[in-house]
Short mmCIF file of C-alpha atoms in Angstrom, two decimals:
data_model
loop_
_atom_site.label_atom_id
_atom_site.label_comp_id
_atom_site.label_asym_id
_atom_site.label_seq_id
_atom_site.Cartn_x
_atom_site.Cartn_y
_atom_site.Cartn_z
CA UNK A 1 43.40 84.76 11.45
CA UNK A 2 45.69 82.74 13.80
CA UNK A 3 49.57 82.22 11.89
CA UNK A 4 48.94 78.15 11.70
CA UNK A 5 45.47 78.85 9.76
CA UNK A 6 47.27 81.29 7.50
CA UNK A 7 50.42 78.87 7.07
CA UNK A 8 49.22 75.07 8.30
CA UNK A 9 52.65 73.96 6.64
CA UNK A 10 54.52 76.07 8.54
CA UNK A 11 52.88 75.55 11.48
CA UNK A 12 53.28 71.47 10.59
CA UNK A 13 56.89 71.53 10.02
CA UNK A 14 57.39 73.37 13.37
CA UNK A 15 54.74 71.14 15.26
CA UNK A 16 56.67 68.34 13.75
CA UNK A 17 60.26 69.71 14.52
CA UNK A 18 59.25 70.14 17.91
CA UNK A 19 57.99 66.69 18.95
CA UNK A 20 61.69 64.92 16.88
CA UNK A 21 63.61 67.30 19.15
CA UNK A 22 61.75 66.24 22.38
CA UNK A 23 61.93 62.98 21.18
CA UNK A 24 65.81 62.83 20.77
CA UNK A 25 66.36 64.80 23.93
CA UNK A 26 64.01 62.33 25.79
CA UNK A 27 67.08 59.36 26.97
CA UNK A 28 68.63 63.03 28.31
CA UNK A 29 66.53 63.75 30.50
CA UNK A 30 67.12 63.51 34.47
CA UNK A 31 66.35 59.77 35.03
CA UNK A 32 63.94 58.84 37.20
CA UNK A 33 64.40 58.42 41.25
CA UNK A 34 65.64 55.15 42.13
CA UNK A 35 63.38 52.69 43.05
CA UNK A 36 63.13 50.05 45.46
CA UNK A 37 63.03 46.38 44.72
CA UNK A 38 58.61 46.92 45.18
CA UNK A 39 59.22 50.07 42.54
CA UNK A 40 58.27 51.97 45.28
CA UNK A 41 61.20 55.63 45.05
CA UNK A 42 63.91 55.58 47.57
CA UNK A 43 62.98 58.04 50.30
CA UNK A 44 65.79 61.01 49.72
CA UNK A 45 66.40 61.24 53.49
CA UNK A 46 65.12 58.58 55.14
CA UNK A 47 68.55 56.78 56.43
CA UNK A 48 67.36 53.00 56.29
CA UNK A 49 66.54 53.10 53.01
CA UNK A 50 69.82 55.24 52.07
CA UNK A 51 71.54 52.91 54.16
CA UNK A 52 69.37 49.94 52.48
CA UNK A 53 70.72 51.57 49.21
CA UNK A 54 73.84 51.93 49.55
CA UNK A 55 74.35 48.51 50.52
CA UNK A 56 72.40 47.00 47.52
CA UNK A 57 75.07 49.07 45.78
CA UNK A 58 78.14 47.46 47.60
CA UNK A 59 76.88 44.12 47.27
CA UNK A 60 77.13 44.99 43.50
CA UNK A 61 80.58 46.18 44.25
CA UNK A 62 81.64 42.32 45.85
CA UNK A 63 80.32 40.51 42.67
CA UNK A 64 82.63 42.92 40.47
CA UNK A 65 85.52 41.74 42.66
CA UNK A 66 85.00 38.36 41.76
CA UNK A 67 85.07 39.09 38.17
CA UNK A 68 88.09 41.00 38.57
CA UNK A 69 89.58 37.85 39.81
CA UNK A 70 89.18 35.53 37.45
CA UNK A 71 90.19 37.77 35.24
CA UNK A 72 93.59 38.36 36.43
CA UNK A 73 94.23 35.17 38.40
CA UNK A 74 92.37 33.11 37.37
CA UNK A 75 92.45 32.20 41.19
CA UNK A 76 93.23 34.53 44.03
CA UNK A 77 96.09 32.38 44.50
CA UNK A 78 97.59 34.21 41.39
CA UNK A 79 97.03 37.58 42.28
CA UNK A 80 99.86 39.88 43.26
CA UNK A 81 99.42 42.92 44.78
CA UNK A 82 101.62 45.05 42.68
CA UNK A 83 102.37 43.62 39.34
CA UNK A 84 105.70 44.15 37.83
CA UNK A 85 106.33 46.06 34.63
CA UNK A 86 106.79 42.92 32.46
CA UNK A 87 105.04 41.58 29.29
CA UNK A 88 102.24 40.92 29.25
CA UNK A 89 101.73 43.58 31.66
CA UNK A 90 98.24 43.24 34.33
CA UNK A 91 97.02 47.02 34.62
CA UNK A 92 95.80 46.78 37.90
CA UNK A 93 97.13 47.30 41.63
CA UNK A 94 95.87 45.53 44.45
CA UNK A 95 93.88 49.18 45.45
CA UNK A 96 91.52 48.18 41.82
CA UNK A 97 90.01 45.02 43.85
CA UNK A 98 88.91 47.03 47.24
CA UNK A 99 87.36 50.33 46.14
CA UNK A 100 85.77 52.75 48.66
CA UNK A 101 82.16 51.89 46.98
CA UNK A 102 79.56 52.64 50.02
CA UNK A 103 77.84 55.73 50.45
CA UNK A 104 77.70 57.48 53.54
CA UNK A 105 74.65 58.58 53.95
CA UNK A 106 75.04 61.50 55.80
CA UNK A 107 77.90 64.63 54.88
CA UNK A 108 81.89 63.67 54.50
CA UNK A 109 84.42 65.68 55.17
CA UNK A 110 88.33 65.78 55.94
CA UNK A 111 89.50 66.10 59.18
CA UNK A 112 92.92 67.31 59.76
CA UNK A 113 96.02 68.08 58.10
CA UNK A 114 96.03 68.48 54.21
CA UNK A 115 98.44 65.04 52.93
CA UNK A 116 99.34 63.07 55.92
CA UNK A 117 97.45 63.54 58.81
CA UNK A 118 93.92 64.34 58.23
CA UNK A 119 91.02 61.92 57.70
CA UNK A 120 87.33 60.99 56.02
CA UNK A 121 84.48 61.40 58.61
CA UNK A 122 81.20 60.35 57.65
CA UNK A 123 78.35 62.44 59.54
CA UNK A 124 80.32 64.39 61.98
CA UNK A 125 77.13 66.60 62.53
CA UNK A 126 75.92 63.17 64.23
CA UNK A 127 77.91 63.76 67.41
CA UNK A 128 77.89 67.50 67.13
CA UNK A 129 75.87 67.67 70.17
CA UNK A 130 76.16 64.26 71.34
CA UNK A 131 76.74 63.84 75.23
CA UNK A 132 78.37 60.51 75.34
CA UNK A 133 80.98 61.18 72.20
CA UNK A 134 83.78 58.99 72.36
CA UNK A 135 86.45 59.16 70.57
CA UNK A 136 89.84 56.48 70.55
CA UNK A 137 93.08 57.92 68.14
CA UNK A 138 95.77 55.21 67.83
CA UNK A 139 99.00 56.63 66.27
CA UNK A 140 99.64 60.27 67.07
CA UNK A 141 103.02 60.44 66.26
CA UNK A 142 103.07 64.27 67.53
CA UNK A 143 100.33 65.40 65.29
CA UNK A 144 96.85 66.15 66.06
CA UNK A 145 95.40 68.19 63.74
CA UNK A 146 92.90 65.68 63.59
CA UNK A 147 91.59 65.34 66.43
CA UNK A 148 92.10 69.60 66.82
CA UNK A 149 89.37 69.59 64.73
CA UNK A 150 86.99 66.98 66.11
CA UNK A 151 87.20 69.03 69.24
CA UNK A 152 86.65 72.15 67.49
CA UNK A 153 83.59 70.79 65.56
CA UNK A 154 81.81 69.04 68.76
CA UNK A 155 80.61 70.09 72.00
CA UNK A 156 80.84 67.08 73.79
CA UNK A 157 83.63 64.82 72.37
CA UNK A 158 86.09 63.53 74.55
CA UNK A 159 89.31 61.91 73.14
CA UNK A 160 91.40 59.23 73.99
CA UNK A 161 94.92 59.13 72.21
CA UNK A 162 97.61 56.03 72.40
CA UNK A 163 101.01 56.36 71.27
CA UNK A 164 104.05 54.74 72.99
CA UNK A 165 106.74 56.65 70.72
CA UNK A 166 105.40 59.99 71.95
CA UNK A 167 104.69 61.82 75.20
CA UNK A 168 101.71 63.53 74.28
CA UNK A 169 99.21 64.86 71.76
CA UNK A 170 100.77 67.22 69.06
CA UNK A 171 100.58 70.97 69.55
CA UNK A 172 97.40 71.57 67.40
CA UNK A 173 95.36 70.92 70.67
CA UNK A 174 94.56 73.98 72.58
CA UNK A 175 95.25 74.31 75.83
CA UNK A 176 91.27 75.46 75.89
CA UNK A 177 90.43 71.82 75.07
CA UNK A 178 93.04 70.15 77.36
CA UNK A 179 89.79 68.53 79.62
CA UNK A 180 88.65 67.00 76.48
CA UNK A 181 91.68 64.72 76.16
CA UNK A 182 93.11 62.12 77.48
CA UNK A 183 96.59 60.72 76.66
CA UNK A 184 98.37 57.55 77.48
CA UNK A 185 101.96 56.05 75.95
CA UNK A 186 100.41 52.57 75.27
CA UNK A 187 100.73 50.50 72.07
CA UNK A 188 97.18 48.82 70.62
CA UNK A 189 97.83 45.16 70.04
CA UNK A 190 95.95 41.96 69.68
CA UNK A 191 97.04 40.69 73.40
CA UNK A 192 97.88 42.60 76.56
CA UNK A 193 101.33 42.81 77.66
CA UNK A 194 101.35 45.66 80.27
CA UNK A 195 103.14 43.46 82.99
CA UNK A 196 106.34 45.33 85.03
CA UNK A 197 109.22 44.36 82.74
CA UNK A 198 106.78 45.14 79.66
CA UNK A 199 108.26 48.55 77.65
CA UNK A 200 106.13 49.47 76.16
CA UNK A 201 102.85 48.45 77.41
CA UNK A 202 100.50 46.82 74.74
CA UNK A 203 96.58 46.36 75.65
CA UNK A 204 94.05 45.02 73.26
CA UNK A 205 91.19 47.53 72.41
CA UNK A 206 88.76 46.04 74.57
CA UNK A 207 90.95 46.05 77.93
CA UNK A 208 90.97 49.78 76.99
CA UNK A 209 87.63 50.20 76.67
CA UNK A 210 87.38 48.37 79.97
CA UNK A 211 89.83 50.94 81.55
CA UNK A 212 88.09 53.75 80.75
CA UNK A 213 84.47 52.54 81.77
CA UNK A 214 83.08 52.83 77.78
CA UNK A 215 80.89 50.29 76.24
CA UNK A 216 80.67 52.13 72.77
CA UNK A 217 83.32 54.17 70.52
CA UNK A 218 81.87 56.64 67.92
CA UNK A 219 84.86 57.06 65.89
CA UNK A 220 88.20 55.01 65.76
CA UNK A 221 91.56 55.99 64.42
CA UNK A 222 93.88 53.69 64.20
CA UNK A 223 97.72 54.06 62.80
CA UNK A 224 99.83 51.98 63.74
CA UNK A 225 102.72 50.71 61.24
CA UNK A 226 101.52 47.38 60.17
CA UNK A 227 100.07 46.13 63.28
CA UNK A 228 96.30 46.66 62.15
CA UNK A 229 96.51 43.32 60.87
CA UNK A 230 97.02 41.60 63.98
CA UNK A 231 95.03 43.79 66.05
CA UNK A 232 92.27 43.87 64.02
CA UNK A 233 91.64 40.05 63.57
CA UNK A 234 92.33 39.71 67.85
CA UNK A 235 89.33 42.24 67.76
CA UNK A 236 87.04 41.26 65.33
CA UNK A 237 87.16 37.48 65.74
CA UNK A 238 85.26 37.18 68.79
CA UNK A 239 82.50 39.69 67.53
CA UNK A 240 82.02 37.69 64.55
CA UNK A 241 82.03 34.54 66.40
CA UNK A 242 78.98 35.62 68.91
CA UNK A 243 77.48 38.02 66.03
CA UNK A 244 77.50 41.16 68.34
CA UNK A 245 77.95 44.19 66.54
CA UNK A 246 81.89 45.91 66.66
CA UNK A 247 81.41 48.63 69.53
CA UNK A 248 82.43 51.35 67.97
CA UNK A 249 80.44 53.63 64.53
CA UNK A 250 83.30 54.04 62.38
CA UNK A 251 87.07 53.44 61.64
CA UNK A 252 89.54 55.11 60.12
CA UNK A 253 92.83 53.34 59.37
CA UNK A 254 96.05 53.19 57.28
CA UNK A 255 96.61 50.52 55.65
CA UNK A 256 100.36 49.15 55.17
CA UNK A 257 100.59 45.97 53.02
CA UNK A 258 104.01 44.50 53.77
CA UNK A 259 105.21 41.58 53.28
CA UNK A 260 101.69 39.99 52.11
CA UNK A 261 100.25 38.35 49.49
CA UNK A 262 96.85 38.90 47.99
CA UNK A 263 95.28 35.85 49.26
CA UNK A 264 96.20 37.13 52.97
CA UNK A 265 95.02 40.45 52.22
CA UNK A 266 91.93 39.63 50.79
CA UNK A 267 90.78 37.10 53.83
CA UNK A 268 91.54 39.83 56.68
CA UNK A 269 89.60 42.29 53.78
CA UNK A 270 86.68 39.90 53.62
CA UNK A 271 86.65 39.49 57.59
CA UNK A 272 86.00 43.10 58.33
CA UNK A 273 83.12 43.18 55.08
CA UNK A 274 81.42 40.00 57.28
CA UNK A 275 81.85 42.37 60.48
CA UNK A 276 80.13 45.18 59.07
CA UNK A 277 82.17 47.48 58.21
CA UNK A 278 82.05 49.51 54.80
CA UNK A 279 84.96 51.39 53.25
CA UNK A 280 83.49 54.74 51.80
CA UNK A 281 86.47 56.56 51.83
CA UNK A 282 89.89 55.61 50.32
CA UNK A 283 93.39 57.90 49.98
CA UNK A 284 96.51 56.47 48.71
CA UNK A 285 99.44 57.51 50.39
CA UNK A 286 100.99 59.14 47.93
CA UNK A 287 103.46 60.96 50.03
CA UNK A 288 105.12 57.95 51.35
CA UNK A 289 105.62 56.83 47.42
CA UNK A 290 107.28 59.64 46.50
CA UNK A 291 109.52 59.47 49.07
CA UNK A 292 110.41 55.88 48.40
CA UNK A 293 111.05 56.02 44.57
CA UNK A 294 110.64 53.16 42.89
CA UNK A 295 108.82 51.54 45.63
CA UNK A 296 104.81 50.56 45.53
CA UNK A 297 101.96 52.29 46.25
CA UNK A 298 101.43 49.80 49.42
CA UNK A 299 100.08 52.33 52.12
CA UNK A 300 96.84 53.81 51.74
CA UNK A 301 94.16 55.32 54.11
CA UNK A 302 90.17 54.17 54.20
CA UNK A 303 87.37 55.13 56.09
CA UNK A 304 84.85 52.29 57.20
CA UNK A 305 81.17 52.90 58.25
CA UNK A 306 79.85 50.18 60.37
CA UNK A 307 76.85 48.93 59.60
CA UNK A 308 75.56 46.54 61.89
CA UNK A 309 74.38 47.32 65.48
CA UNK A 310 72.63 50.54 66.18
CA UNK A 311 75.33 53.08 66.37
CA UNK A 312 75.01 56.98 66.29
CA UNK A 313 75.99 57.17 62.30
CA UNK A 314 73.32 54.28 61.25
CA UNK A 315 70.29 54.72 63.80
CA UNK A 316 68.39 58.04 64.75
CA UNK A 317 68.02 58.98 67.75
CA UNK A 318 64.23 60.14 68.97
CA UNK A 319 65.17 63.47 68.67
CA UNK A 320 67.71 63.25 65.91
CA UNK A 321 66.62 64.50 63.15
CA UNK A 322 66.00 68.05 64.77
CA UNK A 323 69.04 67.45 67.33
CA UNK A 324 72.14 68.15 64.36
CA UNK A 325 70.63 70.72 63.01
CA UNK A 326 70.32 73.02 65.50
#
């Protein structure tokens, strides 16, 4: 005779313990794949719907800001950047209003030097074997670790480096990969000024890019003390303006908020957003801080995606999806 015959309350109780426990454990449970606006599941690795999602999850991220602004301000007008220590004290730094909230859809992983020095790359395996890799590093300051290893990870790269307070790249470059590199003492700047009696010479990104014969950049670095503000705006204006897409896939940039207020921030913050890019990386400098005591935590480094256009990191290729894995 089967045990629940020979004991049915038993067998109850334990039918009935059973089915409470599954019950309770039931919110637990892995949740369900996400689901498109249809409730249709996202695709796991199909990158315009990763890219689709990860942008329904920014735009989240932009309302939030809003909120976060009337709560402190109640207008962006009364915003500072870095509160000070006085009663009653705002717990937030200007860092809470522009988190790194976008999703690269493909792997990320630092570049470079450990503290200051290396950077976030989203999808390096996209230009792994990628003929036409172009790379433009602004700010070398006699280190290239880098770029060491975005030579050392490619086949193909070439880069271009631009410093006018150095002579050349740092000595992480091997003298294997000199042919891969290309060095030049200007300054980047939001106007050229590269006439005879000009030391040093400054030329905007595009007159670079016209230089060199490019029409795209796959990944920009740009460093450069401040100046990103300027430069920046000289470059993205005129995009924005004929609604081309920026030329190049992704950026990586310090940023060094001096002498600015919020409202000035946020409006250069808001023009790069409206030009497609996507911060999905973001690394205070916390080296520089504690080396300035008492001072703010007003340099910090982010990685953008760029979203618009039909760059390597946000369009496959024919042969893509085979090509980086090889």
């Amino acid at each position: 005779m089967a045990v629940w015959q020979r004991h049915p309350r038993y067998s109850l109780f334990i039918f009935v313990t059973l089915a409470l426990t599954f019950y309770l454990l039931g919110p637990y449970q892995s949740s369900p794949p996400p689901t498109t606006a249809g409730g249709r599941a996202w695709p796991a690795h199909d990158l315009p719907n990763r890219l689709a999602r990860s942008e329904h999850i920014y735009q989240k991220l932009l309302q939030d800001r809003k909120g976060l602004i009337k709560k402190w301000g109640p207008t962006v007008k009364d915003i500072q950047l870095f509160p000070p220590n006085v009663s009653p004290w705002p717990a937030y730094t200007v860092w809470d209003f522009f988190p790194a909230a976008y999703n690269c859809p493909h792997e990320v992983q630092r570049l470079g030097a450990l503290g200051d020095g290396g950077k976030w790359v989203c999808g390096l395996s996209r230009v792994e074997h990628k003929p036409d890799c172009i790379v433009y590093s602004f700010g070398i300051n006699y280190e290239s670790s880098f770029e060491a290893e975005i030579l050392g990870n490619t086949q193909e790269c070439q880069i271009w480096g631009y410093d006018f307070s150095v002579k050349s790249f740092g000595p992480q470059i091997p003298s294997t990969q000199a042919s891969r590199t290309h060095f030049h003492p200007y300054g980047l700047a939001g106007k050229d000024s590269h006439g005879p009696g000009d030391d040093p010479k400054m030329y905007t990104l595009e007159s670079l890019m016209k230089m060199n014969g490019h029409t795209h950049i796959d990944i920009l670095k740009i460093d450069i003390e401040r100046w990103e503000f300027e430069t920046l705006t000289a470059l993205i204006k005129p995009y924005l303006a004929s609604g081309r897409p920026l030329p190049f896939g992704q950026l990586q940039l310090e940023v060094h908020i001096w002498n600015m207020n919020f409202q000035e921030y946020l409006v250069w913050w808001e023009m790069l957003e409206a030009a497609g890019l996507r911060p999905f990386w973001t690394e205070p400098n916390l080296v520089y801080q504690n080396y300035n005591v008492g001072g703010s935590t007003d340099l910090a480094e982010y990685s953008f995606l760029n979203i618009k256009g039909s760059n390597v990191f946000i369009k496959d290729s024919p042969d893509h999806s085979h090509h980086h894995h090889d």
